[in-house]
mmCIF file of C-alpha atoms and ligand atoms in Angstrom:
data_model
loop_
_atom_site.group_PDB
_atom_site.id
_atom_site.type_symbol
_atom_site.label_atom_id
_atom_site.label_comp_id
_atom_site.label_asym_id
_atom_site.label_seq_id
_atom_site.Cartn_x
_atom_site.Cartn_y
_atom_site.Cartn_z
ATOM 1 C CA UNK U 1 -22.722 -2.170 4.680
ATOM 2 C CA UNK U 2 -18.980 -3.562 4.264
ATOM 3 C CA UNK U 3 -16.434 -1.541 4.802
ATOM 4 C CA UNK U 4 -14.084 -0.450 2.218
ATOM 5 C CA UNK U 5 -10.672 -0.535 2.238
ATOM 6 C CA UNK U 6 -8.339 0.988 -0.300
ATOM 7 C CA UNK U 7 -5.772 -1.156 -1.554
ATOM 8 C CA UNK U 8 -2.884 1.671 -3.643
ATOM 9 C CA UNK U 9 0.434 0.363 -5.183
ATOM 10 C CA UNK U 10 3.038 3.002 -6.598
ATOM 11 C CA UNK U 11 5.570 3.575 -8.914
ATOM 12 C CA UNK U 12 6.951 0.178 -11.354
ATOM 13 C CA UNK U 13 5.323 -2.397 -8.268
ATOM 14 C CA UNK U 14 2.851 -3.442 -11.826
ATOM 15 C CA UNK U 15 6.400 -5.733 -12.622
ATOM 16 C CA UNK U 16 5.404 -7.480 -10.265
ATOM 17 C CA UNK U 17 6.328 -11.182 -10.679
ATOM 18 C CA UNK U 18 7.917 -10.101 -14.219
ATOM 19 C CA UNK U 19 10.588 -8.537 -13.223
ATOM 20 C CA UNK U 20 13.420 -9.198 -10.216
ATOM 21 C CA UNK U 21 11.525 -12.344 -8.033
ATOM 22 C CA UNK U 22 15.556 -13.003 -6.394
ATOM 23 C CA UNK U 23 14.269 -8.551 -4.794
ATOM 24 C CA UNK U 24 10.482 -8.858 -4.723
ATOM 25 C CA UNK U 25 9.823 -12.297 -5.662
ATOM 26 C CA UNK U 26 7.410 -14.097 -8.538
ATOM 27 C CA UNK U 27 3.765 -13.139 -7.712
ATOM 28 C CA UNK U 28 2.294 -10.467 -9.659
ATOM 29 C CA UNK U 29 0.317 -7.420 -8.653
ATOM 30 C CA UNK U 30 -2.756 -8.888 -10.576
ATOM 31 C CA UNK U 31 -2.360 -12.373 -8.230
ATOM 32 C CA UNK U 32 -1.420 -9.760 -4.741
ATOM 33 C CA UNK U 33 -4.718 -8.299 -5.693
ATOM 34 C CA UNK U 34 -7.025 -11.000 -6.571
ATOM 35 C CA UNK U 35 -6.052 -13.032 -2.686
ATOM 36 C CA UNK U 36 -6.449 -9.000 -1.528
ATOM 37 C CA UNK U 37 -9.813 -9.130 -2.287
ATOM 38 C CA UNK U 38 -10.619 -13.246 -1.406
ATOM 39 C CA UNK U 39 -9.765 -12.232 1.910
ATOM 40 C CA UNK U 40 -11.255 -8.915 2.170
ATOM 41 C CA UNK U 41 -15.111 -10.556 0.955
ATOM 42 C CA UNK U 42 -14.236 -14.307 3.823
ATOM 43 C CA UNK U 43 -13.562 -10.985 6.331
ATOM 44 C CA UNK U 44 -17.148 -9.290 5.004
ATOM 45 C CA UNK U 45 -15.100 -6.694 4.083
ATOM 46 C CA UNK U 46 -14.896 -5.097 0.081
ATOM 47 C CA UNK U 47 -11.281 -3.974 -1.170
ATOM 48 C CA UNK U 48 -10.815 -2.007 -4.336
ATOM 49 C CA UNK U 49 -7.221 -1.627 -5.601
ATOM 50 C CA UNK U 50 -5.504 0.702 -8.168
ATOM 51 C CA UNK U 51 -1.425 0.943 -9.274
ATOM 52 C CA UNK U 52 -0.722 3.914 -10.742
ATOM 53 C CA UNK U 53 3.192 4.820 -11.846
ATOM 54 C CA UNK U 54 2.407 8.476 -11.411
ATOM 55 C CA UNK U 55 2.933 10.747 -7.772
ATOM 56 C CA UNK U 56 0.135 12.631 -9.199
ATOM 57 C CA UNK U 57 -2.281 10.097 -9.878
ATOM 58 C CA UNK U 58 -0.832 8.594 -6.875
ATOM 59 C CA UNK U 59 -2.727 12.224 -5.135
ATOM 60 C CA UNK U 60 -5.223 11.860 -6.846
ATOM 61 C CA UNK U 61 -6.267 8.517 -5.390
ATOM 62 C CA UNK U 62 -5.760 9.449 -1.928
ATOM 63 C CA UNK U 63 -8.429 12.591 -2.374
ATOM 64 C CA UNK U 64 -10.472 9.772 -3.594
ATOM 65 C CA UNK U 65 -10.234 7.397 -1.115
ATOM 66 C CA UNK U 66 -11.957 10.279 1.396
ATOM 67 C CA UNK U 67 -15.820 9.538 0.103
ATOM 68 C CA UNK U 68 -15.084 5.678 -0.724
ATOM 69 C CA UNK U 69 -12.995 4.366 1.974
ATOM 70 C CA UNK U 70 -12.897 3.551 5.733
ATOM 71 C CA UNK U 71 -8.709 2.691 5.410
ATOM 72 C CA UNK U 72 -5.704 2.318 2.715
ATOM 73 C CA UNK U 73 -3.159 0.715 2.378
ATOM 74 C CA UNK U 74 -0.182 2.330 1.270
ATOM 75 C CA UNK U 75 2.945 0.784 -0.772
ATOM 76 C CA UNK U 76 3.702 3.760 -2.595
ATOM 77 C CA UNK U 77 6.839 2.343 -3.475
ATOM 78 C CA UNK U 78 10.630 4.594 -4.621
ATOM 79 C CA UNK U 79 7.443 7.802 -4.112
ATOM 80 C CA UNK U 80 7.297 6.577 -0.252
ATOM 81 C CA UNK U 81 11.297 8.515 0.162
ATOM 82 C CA UNK U 82 10.677 10.999 -1.915
ATOM 83 C CA UNK U 83 6.961 12.643 -1.518
ATOM 84 C CA UNK U 84 5.426 15.591 0.581
ATOM 85 C CA UNK U 85 2.842 16.016 -2.264
ATOM 86 C CA UNK U 86 2.222 12.047 -1.546
ATOM 87 C CA UNK U 87 2.625 12.208 2.206
ATOM 88 C CA UNK U 88 0.164 16.282 2.214
ATOM 89 C CA UNK U 89 -2.634 14.007 0.727
ATOM 90 C CA UNK U 90 -2.328 11.135 3.720
ATOM 91 C CA UNK U 91 -2.388 13.608 5.945
ATOM 92 C CA UNK U 92 -5.983 14.723 4.730
ATOM 93 C CA UNK U 93 -7.361 11.439 4.704
ATOM 94 C CA UNK U 94 -8.884 10.855 8.280
ATOM 95 C CA UNK U 95 -8.699 6.720 8.601
ATOM 96 C CA UNK U 96 -6.004 4.602 9.074
ATOM 97 C CA UNK U 97 -3.286 3.252 7.188
ATOM 98 C CA UNK U 98 -1.141 0.633 6.972
ATOM 99 C CA UNK U 99 2.314 1.110 4.746
ATOM 100 C CA UNK U 100 3.351 -2.216 2.720
ATOM 101 C CA UNK U 101 7.106 -2.191 1.687
ATOM 102 C CA UNK U 102 7.611 -5.565 0.422
ATOM 103 C CA UNK U 103 11.814 -6.225 0.746
ATOM 104 C CA UNK U 104 12.769 -5.447 3.459
ATOM 105 C CA UNK U 105 13.294 -0.623 2.859
ATOM 106 C CA UNK U 106 16.150 -0.537 6.557
ATOM 107 C CA UNK U 107 17.925 -3.292 4.794
ATOM 108 C CA UNK U 108 18.924 -1.415 1.391
ATOM 109 C CA UNK U 109 21.367 1.441 0.498
ATOM 110 C CA UNK U 110 20.848 4.278 2.859
ATOM 111 C CA UNK U 111 17.966 6.766 0.580
ATOM 112 C CA UNK U 112 15.231 3.900 1.362
ATOM 113 C CA UNK U 113 15.693 3.636 5.206
ATOM 114 C CA UNK U 114 14.001 7.021 5.141
ATOM 115 C CA UNK U 115 10.191 7.232 4.547
ATOM 116 C CA UNK U 116 7.656 10.081 3.847
ATOM 117 C CA UNK U 117 4.545 8.011 3.813
ATOM 118 C CA UNK U 118 5.704 6.446 7.051
ATOM 119 C CA UNK U 119 5.776 9.684 9.119
ATOM 120 C CA UNK U 120 1.568 9.613 8.745
ATOM 121 C CA UNK U 121 0.671 5.894 8.498
ATOM 122 C CA UNK U 122 -0.435 3.809 11.832
ATOM 123 C CA UNK U 123 1.334 0.723 10.880
ATOM 124 C CA UNK U 124 4.314 -0.363 8.742
ATOM 125 C CA UNK U 125 4.810 -3.183 7.199
ATOM 126 C CA UNK U 126 8.397 -3.957 5.938
ATOM 127 C CA UNK U 127 10.427 -7.060 4.498
ATOM 128 C CA UNK U 128 7.507 -9.897 4.971
ATOM 129 C CA UNK U 129 7.668 -10.056 1.191
ATOM 130 C CA UNK U 130 3.794 -9.620 -0.902
ATOM 131 C CA UNK U 131 2.572 -10.815 2.582
ATOM 132 C CA UNK U 132 2.821 -7.474 3.538
ATOM 133 C CA UNK U 133 -0.028 -6.880 2.666
ATOM 134 C CA UNK U 134 -2.335 -9.977 3.717
ATOM 135 C CA UNK U 135 -0.920 -8.553 6.996
ATOM 136 C CA UNK U 136 -2.150 -5.127 6.921
ATOM 137 C CA UNK U 137 -5.512 -6.147 5.463
ATOM 138 C CA UNK U 138 -5.942 -8.930 8.311
ATOM 139 C CA UNK U 139 -5.195 -5.751 10.535
ATOM 140 C CA UNK U 140 -6.972 -3.802 9.409
ATOM 141 C CA UNK U 141 -10.464 -6.493 10.229
ATOM 142 C CA UNK U 142 -9.086 -6.293 13.317
ATOM 143 C CA UNK U 143 -9.278 -2.536 13.674
ATOM 144 C CA UNK U 144 -12.657 -2.742 12.377
ATOM 145 C CA UNK U 145 -13.369 -5.390 14.772
ATOM 146 C CA UNK U 146 -12.061 -3.555 17.806
ATOM 147 C CA UNK U 147 -14.122 -0.124 16.620
HETATM 148 O O1 CA2 A 201 9.497 -3.099 -1.236
HETATM 149 C C1 CA2 A 201 9.599 -2.087 -1.905
HETATM 150 O O2 CA2 A 201 7.685 -2.416 -1.703
HETATM 151 C C2 CA2 A 201 9.775 -1.126 -1.755
HETATM 152 O O3 CA2 A 201 8.058 0.003 -2.027
HETATM 153 C C3 CA2 A 201 9.564 -1.039 -3.301
HETATM 154 C C4 CA2 A 201 9.594 -0.335 -4.622
HETATM 155 C C5 CA2 A 201 11.795 1.063 -4.036
HETATM 156 O O4 CA2 A 201 11.933 2.392 -4.392
HETATM 157 C C6 CA2 A 201 11.061 0.443 -2.885
HETATM 158 O O5 CA2 A 201 11.920 1.258 -1.836
HETATM 159 C C7 CA2 A 201 10.309 -0.280 -2.277
HETATM 160 C C8 CA2 A 201 9.773 -0.605 -5.881
HETATM 161 C C9 CA2 A 201 9.423 -1.647 -6.746
HETATM 162 C C10 CA2 A 201 10.327 -1.625 -8.601
HETATM 163 O O6 CA2 A 201 8.993 -2.901 -8.279
HETATM 164 C C11 CA2 A 201 9.855 -4.443 -8.885
HETATM 165 C C12 CA2 A 201 9.131 -5.009 -9.276
HETATM 166 C C13 CA2 A 201 9.246 -5.934 -9.777
HETATM 167 C C14 CA2 A 201 9.844 -5.738 -10.149
HETATM 168 C C15 CA2 A 201 11.065 -4.766 -10.394
HETATM 169 C C16 CA2 A 201 10.650 -3.526 -10.147
#
């Protein structure tokens, strides 16, 4: 059975490629999801992608992943810096979690320097642009090969 990875994106990431290209680039979230799905398929992995602007919905997607997915790639957007609820939901999930930030959050405003999600994530990729999602996926592919 192919392993399954859930790719989760939080608030405002549906605007990728549509606004602020200097900060977040000009590639849309749909492009990112399609690229990651292709890359996953090439590596014998099934990738499911979801985006929501709502904190509670992110929590519910993470709960559901407990039954459906072996690993999570998550860009929680601004909730990274504020959400104990998302941290708690991720604590319940047993598999590897990779947190991705398109921008280098450490080079930005100080309120972005702390991430609740990083307190649970096994790996964190920041500042690599949207390529960070592919790097996260390849990292999980390697983890699956090694275990
Ligand atoms: O760098 C990242 O990936 C962030 O998670 C993006 C969040 C921000 O609040 C985090 O601090 C860092 C914001 C996502 C906003 O996405 C947009 C994309 C295009 C245009 C406007 C917003």
